[in-house]
Short mmCIF file of C-alpha atoms in Angstrom, two decimals:
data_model
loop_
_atom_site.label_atom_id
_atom_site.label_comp_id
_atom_site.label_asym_id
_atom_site.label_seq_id
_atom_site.Cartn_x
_atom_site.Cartn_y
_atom_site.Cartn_z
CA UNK A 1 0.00 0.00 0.00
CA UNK A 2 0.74 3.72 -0.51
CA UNK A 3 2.91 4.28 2.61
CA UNK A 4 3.33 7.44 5.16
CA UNK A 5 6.39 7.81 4.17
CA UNK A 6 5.62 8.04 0.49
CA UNK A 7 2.25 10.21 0.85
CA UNK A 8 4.46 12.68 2.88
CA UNK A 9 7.88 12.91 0.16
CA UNK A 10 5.09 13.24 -2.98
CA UNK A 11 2.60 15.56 -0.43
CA UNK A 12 5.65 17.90 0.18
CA UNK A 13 7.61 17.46 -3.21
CA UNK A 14 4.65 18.88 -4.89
CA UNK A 15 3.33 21.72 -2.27
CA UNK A 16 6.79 22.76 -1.20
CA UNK A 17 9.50 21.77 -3.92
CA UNK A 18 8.06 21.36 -7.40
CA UNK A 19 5.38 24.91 -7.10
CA UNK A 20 7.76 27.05 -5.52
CA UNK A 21 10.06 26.05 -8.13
CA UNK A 22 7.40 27.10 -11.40
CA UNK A 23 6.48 30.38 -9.24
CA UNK A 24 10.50 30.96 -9.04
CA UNK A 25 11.07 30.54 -12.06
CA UNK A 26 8.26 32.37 -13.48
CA UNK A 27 8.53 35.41 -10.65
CA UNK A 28 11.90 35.55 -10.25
CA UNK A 29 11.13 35.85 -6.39
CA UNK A 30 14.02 34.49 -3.99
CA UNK A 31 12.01 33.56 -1.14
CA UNK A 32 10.23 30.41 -3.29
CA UNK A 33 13.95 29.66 -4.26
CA UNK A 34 14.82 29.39 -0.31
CA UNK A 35 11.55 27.14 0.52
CA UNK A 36 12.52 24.74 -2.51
CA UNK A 37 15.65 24.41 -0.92
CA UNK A 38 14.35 23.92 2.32
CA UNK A 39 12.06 20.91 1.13
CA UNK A 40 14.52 19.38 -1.29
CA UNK A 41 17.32 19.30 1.53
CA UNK A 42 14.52 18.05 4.30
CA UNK A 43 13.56 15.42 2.09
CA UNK A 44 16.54 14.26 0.85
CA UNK A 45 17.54 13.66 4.63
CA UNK A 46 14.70 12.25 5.45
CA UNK A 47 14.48 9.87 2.76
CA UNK A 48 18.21 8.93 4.47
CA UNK A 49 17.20 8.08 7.76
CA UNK A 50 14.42 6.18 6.60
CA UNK A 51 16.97 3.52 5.12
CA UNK A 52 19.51 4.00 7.50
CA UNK A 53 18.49 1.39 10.70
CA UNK A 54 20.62 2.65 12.78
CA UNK A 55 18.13 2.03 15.91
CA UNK A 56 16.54 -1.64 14.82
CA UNK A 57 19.36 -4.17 15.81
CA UNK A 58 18.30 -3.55 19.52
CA UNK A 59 15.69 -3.29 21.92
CA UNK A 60 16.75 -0.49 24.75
CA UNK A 61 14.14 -2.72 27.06
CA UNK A 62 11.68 -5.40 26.91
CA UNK A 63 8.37 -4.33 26.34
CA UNK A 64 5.55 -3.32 28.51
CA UNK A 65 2.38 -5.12 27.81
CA UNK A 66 -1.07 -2.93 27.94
CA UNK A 67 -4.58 -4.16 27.40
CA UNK A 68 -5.75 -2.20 25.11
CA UNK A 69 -9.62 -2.35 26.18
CA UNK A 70 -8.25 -0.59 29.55
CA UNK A 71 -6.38 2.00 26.96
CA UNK A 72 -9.62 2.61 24.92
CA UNK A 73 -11.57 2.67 28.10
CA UNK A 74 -9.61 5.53 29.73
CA UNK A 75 -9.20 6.83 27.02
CA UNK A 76 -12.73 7.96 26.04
CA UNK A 77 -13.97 8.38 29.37
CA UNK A 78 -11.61 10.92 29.96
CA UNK A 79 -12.62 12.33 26.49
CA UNK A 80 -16.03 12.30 27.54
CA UNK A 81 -15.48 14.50 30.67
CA UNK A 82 -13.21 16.78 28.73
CA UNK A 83 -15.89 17.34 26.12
CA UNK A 84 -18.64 17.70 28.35
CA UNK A 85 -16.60 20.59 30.64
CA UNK A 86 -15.52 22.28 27.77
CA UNK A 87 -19.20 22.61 26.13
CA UNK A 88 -20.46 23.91 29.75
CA UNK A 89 -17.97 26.24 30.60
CA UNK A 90 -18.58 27.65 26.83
CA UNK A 91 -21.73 27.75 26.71
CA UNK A 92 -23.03 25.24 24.92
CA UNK A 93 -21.67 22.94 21.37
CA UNK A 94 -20.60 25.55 18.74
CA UNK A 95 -22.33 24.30 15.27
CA UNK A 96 -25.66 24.45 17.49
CA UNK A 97 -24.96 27.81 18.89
CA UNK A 98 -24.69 28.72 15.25
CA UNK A 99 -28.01 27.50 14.29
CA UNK A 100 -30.00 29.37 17.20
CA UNK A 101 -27.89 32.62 15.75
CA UNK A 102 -25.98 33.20 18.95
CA UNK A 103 -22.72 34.45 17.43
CA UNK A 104 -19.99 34.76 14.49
CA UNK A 105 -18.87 31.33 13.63
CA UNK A 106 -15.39 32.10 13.30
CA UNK A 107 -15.73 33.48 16.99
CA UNK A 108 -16.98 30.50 18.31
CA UNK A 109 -14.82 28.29 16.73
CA UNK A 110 -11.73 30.51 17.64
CA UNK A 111 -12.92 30.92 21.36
CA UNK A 112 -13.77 27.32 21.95
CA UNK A 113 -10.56 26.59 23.39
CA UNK A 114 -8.04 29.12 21.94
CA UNK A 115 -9.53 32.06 23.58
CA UNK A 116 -9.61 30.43 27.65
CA UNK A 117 -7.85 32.27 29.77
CA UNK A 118 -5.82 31.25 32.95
CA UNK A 119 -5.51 27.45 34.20
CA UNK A 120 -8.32 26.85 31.51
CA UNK A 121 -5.86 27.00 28.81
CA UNK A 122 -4.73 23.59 29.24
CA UNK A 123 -8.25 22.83 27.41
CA UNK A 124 -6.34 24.09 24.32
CA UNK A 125 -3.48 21.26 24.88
CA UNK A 126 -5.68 18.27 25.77
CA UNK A 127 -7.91 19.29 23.21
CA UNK A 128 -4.84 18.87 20.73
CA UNK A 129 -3.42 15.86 22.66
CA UNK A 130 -6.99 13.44 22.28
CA UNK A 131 -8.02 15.27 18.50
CA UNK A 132 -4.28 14.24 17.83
CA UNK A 133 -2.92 11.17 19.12
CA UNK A 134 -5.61 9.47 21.72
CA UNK A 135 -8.93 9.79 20.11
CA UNK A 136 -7.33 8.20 16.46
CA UNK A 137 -5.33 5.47 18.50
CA UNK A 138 -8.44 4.43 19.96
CA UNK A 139 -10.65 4.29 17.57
CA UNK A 140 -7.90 2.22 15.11
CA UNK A 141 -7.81 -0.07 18.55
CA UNK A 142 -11.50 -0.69 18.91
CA UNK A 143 -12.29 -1.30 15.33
CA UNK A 144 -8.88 -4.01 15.43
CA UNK A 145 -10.04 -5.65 18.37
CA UNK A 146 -14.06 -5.52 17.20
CA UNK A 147 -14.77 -3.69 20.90
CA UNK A 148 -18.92 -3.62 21.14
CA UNK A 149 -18.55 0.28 21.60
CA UNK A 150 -16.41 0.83 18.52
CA UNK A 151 -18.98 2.60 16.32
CA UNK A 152 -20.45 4.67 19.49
CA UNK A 153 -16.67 5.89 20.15
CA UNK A 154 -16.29 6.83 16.37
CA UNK A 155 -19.66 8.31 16.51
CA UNK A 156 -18.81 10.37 19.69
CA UNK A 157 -15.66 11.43 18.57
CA UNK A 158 -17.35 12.40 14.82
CA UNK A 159 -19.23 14.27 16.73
CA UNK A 160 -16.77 16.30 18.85
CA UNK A 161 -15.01 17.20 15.59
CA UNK A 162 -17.79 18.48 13.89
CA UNK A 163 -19.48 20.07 16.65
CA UNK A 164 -16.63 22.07 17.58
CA UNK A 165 -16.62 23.26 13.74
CA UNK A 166 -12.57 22.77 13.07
CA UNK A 167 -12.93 20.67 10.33
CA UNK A 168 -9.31 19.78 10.32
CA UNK A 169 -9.97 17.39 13.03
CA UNK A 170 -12.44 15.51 11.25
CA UNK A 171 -9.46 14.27 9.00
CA UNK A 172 -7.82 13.32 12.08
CA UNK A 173 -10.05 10.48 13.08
CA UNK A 174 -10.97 9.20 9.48
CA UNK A 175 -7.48 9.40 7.79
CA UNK A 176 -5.72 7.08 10.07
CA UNK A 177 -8.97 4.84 10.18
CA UNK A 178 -9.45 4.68 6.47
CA UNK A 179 -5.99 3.60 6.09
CA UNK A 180 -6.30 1.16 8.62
CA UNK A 181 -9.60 -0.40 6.80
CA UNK A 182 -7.71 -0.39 3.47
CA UNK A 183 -4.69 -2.45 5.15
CA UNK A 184 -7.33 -4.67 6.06
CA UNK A 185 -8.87 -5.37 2.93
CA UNK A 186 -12.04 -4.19 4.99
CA UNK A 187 -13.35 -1.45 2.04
CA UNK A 188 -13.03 -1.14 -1.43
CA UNK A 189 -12.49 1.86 -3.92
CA UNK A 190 -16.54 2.40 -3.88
CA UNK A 191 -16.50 2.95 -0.48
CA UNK A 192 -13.80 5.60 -0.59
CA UNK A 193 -15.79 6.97 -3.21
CA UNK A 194 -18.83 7.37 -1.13
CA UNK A 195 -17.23 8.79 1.51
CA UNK A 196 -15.00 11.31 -0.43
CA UNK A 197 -18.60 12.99 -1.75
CA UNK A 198 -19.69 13.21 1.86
CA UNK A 199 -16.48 14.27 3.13
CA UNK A 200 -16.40 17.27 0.48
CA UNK A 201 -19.92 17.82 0.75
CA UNK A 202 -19.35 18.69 4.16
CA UNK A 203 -16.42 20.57 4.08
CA UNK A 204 -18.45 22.80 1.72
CA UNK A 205 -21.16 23.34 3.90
CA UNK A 206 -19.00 24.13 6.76
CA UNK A 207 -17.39 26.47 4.66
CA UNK A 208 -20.80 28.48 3.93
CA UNK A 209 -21.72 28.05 7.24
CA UNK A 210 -18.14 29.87 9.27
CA UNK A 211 -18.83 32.83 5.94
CA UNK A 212 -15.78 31.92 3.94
CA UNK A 213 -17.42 31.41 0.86
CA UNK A 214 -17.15 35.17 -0.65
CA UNK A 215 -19.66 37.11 -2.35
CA UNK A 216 -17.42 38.54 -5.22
CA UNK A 217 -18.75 37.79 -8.59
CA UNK A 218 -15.29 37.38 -9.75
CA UNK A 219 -12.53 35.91 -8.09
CA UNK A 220 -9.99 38.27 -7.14
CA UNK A 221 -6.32 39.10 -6.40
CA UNK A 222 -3.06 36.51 -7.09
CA UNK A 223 -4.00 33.11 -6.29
CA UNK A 224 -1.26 32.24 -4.25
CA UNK A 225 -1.42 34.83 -1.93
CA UNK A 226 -3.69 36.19 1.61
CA UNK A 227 -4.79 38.63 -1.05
CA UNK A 228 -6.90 36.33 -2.87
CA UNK A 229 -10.49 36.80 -2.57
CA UNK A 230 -12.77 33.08 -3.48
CA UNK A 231 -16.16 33.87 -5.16
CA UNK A 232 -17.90 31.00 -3.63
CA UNK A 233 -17.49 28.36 -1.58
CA UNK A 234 -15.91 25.93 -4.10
CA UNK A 235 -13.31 28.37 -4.69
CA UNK A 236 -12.68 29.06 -1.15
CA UNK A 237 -12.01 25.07 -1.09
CA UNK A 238 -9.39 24.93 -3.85
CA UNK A 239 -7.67 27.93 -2.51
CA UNK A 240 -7.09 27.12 1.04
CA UNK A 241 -5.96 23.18 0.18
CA UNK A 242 -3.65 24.10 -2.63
CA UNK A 243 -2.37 27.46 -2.63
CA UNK A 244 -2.33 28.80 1.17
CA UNK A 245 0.35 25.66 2.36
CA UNK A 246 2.52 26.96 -0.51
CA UNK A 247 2.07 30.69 0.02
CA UNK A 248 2.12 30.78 3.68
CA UNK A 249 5.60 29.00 3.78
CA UNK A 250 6.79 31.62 1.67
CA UNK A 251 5.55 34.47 3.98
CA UNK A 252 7.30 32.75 6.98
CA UNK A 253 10.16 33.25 5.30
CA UNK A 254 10.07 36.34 4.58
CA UNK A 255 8.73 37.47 7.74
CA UNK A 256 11.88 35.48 9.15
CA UNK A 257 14.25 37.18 6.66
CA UNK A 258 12.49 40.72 6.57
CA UNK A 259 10.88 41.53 10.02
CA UNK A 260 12.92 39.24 12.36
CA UNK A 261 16.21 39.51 10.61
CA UNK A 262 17.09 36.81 9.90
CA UNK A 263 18.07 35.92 13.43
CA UNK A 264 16.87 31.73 14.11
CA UNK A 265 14.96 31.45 17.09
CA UNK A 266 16.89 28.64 19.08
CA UNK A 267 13.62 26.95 19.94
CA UNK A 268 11.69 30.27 21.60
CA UNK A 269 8.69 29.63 18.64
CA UNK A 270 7.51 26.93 20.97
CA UNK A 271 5.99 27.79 23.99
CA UNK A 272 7.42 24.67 25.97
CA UNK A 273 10.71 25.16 25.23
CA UNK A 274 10.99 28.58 25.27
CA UNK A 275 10.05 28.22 28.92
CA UNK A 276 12.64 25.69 29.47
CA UNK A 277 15.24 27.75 28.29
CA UNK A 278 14.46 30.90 29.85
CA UNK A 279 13.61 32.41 26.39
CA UNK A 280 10.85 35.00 25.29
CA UNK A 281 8.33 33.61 23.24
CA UNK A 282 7.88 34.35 19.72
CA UNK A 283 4.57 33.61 18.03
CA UNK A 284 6.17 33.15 14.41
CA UNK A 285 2.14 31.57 13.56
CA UNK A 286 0.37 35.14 14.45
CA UNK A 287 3.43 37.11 13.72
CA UNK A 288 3.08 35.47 9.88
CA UNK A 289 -0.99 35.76 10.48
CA UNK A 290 -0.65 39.37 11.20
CA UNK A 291 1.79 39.87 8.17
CA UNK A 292 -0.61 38.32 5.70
CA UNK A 293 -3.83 40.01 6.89
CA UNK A 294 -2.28 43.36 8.39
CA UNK A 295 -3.67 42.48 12.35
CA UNK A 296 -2.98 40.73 14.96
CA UNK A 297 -5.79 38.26 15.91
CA UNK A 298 -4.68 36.13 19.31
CA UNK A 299 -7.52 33.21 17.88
CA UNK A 300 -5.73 32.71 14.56
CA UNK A 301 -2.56 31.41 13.37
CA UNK A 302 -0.65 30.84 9.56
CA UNK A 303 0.86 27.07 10.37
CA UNK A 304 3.58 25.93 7.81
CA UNK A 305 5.49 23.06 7.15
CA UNK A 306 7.49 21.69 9.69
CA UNK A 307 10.74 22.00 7.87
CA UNK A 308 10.43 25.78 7.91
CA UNK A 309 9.80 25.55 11.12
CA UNK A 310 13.03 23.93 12.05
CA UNK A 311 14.73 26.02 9.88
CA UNK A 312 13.64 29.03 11.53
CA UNK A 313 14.29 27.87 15.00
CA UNK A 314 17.59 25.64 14.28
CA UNK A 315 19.49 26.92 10.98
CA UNK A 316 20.23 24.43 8.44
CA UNK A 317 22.17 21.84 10.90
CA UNK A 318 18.68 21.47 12.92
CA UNK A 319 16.82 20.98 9.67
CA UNK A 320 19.30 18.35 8.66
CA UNK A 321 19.25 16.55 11.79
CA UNK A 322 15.61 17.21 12.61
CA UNK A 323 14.75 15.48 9.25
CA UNK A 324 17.38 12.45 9.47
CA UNK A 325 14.91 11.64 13.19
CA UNK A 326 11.83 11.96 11.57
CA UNK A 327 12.99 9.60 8.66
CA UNK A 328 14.07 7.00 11.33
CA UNK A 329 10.66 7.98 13.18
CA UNK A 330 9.17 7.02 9.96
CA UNK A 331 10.72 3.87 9.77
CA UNK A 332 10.11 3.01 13.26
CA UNK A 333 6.68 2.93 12.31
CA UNK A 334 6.87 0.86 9.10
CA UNK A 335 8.57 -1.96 10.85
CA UNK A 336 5.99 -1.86 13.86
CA UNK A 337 3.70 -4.72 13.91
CA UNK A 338 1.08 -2.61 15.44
CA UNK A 339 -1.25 -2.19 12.41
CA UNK A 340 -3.07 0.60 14.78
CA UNK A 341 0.63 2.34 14.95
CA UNK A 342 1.14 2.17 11.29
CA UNK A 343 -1.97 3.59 10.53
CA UNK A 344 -1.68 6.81 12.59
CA UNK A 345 1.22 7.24 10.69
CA UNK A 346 -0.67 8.74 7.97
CA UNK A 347 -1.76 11.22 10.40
CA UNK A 348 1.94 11.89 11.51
CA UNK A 349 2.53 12.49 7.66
CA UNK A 350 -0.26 14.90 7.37
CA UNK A 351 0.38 17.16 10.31
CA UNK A 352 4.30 17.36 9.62
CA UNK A 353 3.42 18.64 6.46
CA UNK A 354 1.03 21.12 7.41
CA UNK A 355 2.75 22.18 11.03
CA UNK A 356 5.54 23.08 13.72
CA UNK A 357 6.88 19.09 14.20
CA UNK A 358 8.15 20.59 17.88
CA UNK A 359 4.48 21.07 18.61
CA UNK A 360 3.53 17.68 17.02
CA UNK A 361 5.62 15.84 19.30
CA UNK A 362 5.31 17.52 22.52
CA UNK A 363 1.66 20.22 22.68
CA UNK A 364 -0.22 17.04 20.23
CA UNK A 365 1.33 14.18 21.57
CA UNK A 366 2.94 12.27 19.46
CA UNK A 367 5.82 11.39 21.83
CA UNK A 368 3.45 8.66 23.09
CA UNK A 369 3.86 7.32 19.69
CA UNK A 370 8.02 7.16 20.21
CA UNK A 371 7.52 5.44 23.49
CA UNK A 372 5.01 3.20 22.67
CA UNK A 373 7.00 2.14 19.62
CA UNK A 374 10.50 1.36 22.14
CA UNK A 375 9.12 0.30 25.48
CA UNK A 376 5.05 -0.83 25.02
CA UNK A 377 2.76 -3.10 23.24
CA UNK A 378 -0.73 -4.22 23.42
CA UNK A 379 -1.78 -7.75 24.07
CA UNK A 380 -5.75 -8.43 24.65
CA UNK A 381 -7.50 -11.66 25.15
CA UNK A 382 -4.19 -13.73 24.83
CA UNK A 383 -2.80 -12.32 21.52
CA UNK A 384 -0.91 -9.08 20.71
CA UNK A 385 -1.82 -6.65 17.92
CA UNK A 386 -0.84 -7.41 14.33
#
């Protein structure tokens, strides 16, 4: 099957190597010269620590077994109270506030969790670390180990995603378990087909629904720029999934190169380690957000690919390195016999191409994935996953 791996090098090949290249050479502009390089060189290292198995003629430790009912278990129930506190404290679900006509969808999306204040932020983080990492896993689990509450779980956490009207997050449960049900041999191409229309049926509508559909006759303004303006929802559609990835990682680096000199971050555009090191924080995502749009907004952000990112923060010897790990992380993955593991690696390939890999790991949890893959491993009813 098409691997993570292999969606991610032809994903970012196209949106960050191969584009930037044509709009180089046919604008003569630098700064899509600097993010080809970026991708090639990220890739290329990548590619290299995904053959090199350096970290696969050893185990550091034997593995420690988990039941994966108890995983699945904990794991939604503690969903379940987190959803239920968040709605109360808010106010009520967000796509059914926006129904009765209670307030500006892109408000109440934003406000959900980004705009909390105090010890209430950390709704923000374990919103990230279940939509991310927990939710998916469990899910994949409960469909592999035919659980009686698998299709309530999906259904519940369907229903979180679209309720809380990011529709990024929808992606996050069904990727992962779509690629787990074609591994299977559990679906054909008609089913995918299917769901595709009533995946971009529904992306549509929620598009109409937050206002971004536009109400110029004509579209407006260069394509791939913030300066476009979509004439209908269709439009909108095709603009944000191919041109914003490409232009936004081209207005992080000239933001880097223009308004923050050119001076790399050392790790301070993450708010983790930025506090760890004693470091001011820099918000390159609004900072970039507040370039493209001309003002600040503290419930939006311009995300980018993680190798500009890295760049930004670490200079070219942190993108190499940073890219030979995730290659190896990659590979990790591959060789797992956890078909639930391999699987979420497909989400791991989407968010690394469309955001900060520090925050990945650490604010969305993926470093559960890294130990899990050394030190744990499911066994249920007397057999382990495979």
């Amino acid at each position: 099957m098409y691997s993570p791996i292999s969606f991610f090098i032809v994903y970012t090949s196209i949106y960050f190597v191969l584009v930037p290249l044509y709009l180089y050479l046919t604008r003569s502009n630098d700064t899509y010269l600097m993010v080809v390089v970026i991708g090639f060189l990220s890739n290329l290292m990548l590619l290299i620590g995904y053959f090199t198995k350096l970290f696969f003629r050893f185990r550091i430790m034997p593995h420690v077994i988990l039941n994966p009912r108890v995983f699945v278990d904990l794991s939604f129930t503690f969903f379940l109270m987190f959803a239920m506190y968040s709605f109360y404290t808010f106010g009520g679900v967000p796509l059914i506030n926006i129904f009765l006509g209670d307030a500006d969808p892109n408000l109440l999306r934003g406000q959900l969790f980004k705009g909390r204040q105090g010890i209430e932020i950390v709704l923000l983080y374990l919103s990230a670390i279940f939509s991310y990492v927990f939710i998916p896993l469990s899910v994949l689990l409960a469909f592999h180990y035919k659980m009686k509450m698998r299709y309530l779980f999906l259904a519940f956490a369907l229903f979180f995603s679209i309720g809380t009207l990011q529709k990024a997050l929808l992606l996050n449960i069904l990727f992962p378990l779509f690629a787990y049900l074609l591994l299977k041999r559990k679906v054909g191409v008609k089913f995918f087909l299917i769901m595709f229309v009533i995946l971009f049926s529904y992306f549509i509508f929620m598009i109409q629904s937050t206002g971004h559909a536009g109400s110029a006759i004509d579209s407006g303004g260069d394509f791939f720029s913030s300066t476009y303006v979509p004439s209908s929802a269709l439009d909108y559609f095709f603009w944000r999934f191919f041109a914003v990835p490409i232009y936004t990682s081209v207005d992080t680096i000239y933001v880097f190169q223009n308004w923050m000199g050119g001076n790399h971050l050392l790790g301070s555009s993450s708010s983790l380690l930025s506090s760890l090191l004693g470091q001011e924080r820099v918000d390159v995502e609004k900072i970039v957000f507040e370039y493209q749009f001309g003002g600040y907004n503290p419930l939006a952000n311009a995300n980018t690919y993680f190798a500009i990112g890295i760049f930004l923060d670490f200079s070219w010897v942190g993108l190499v390195v940073t890219s030979f790990f995730i290659g190896i992380f990659f590979q990790s993955m591959a060789q797992s016999k956890d078909l639930s593991i391999y699987s979420i690696g497909y989400l791991f390939a989407w968010q690394a191409a469309n955001g900060s890999v520090i925050g990945i790991m650490l604010s969305s949890g993926f470093i559960y994935i890294v130990i899990h893959l050394f030190f744990l491993r499911y066994k249920f009813e007397g057999r382990y996953v495979t």
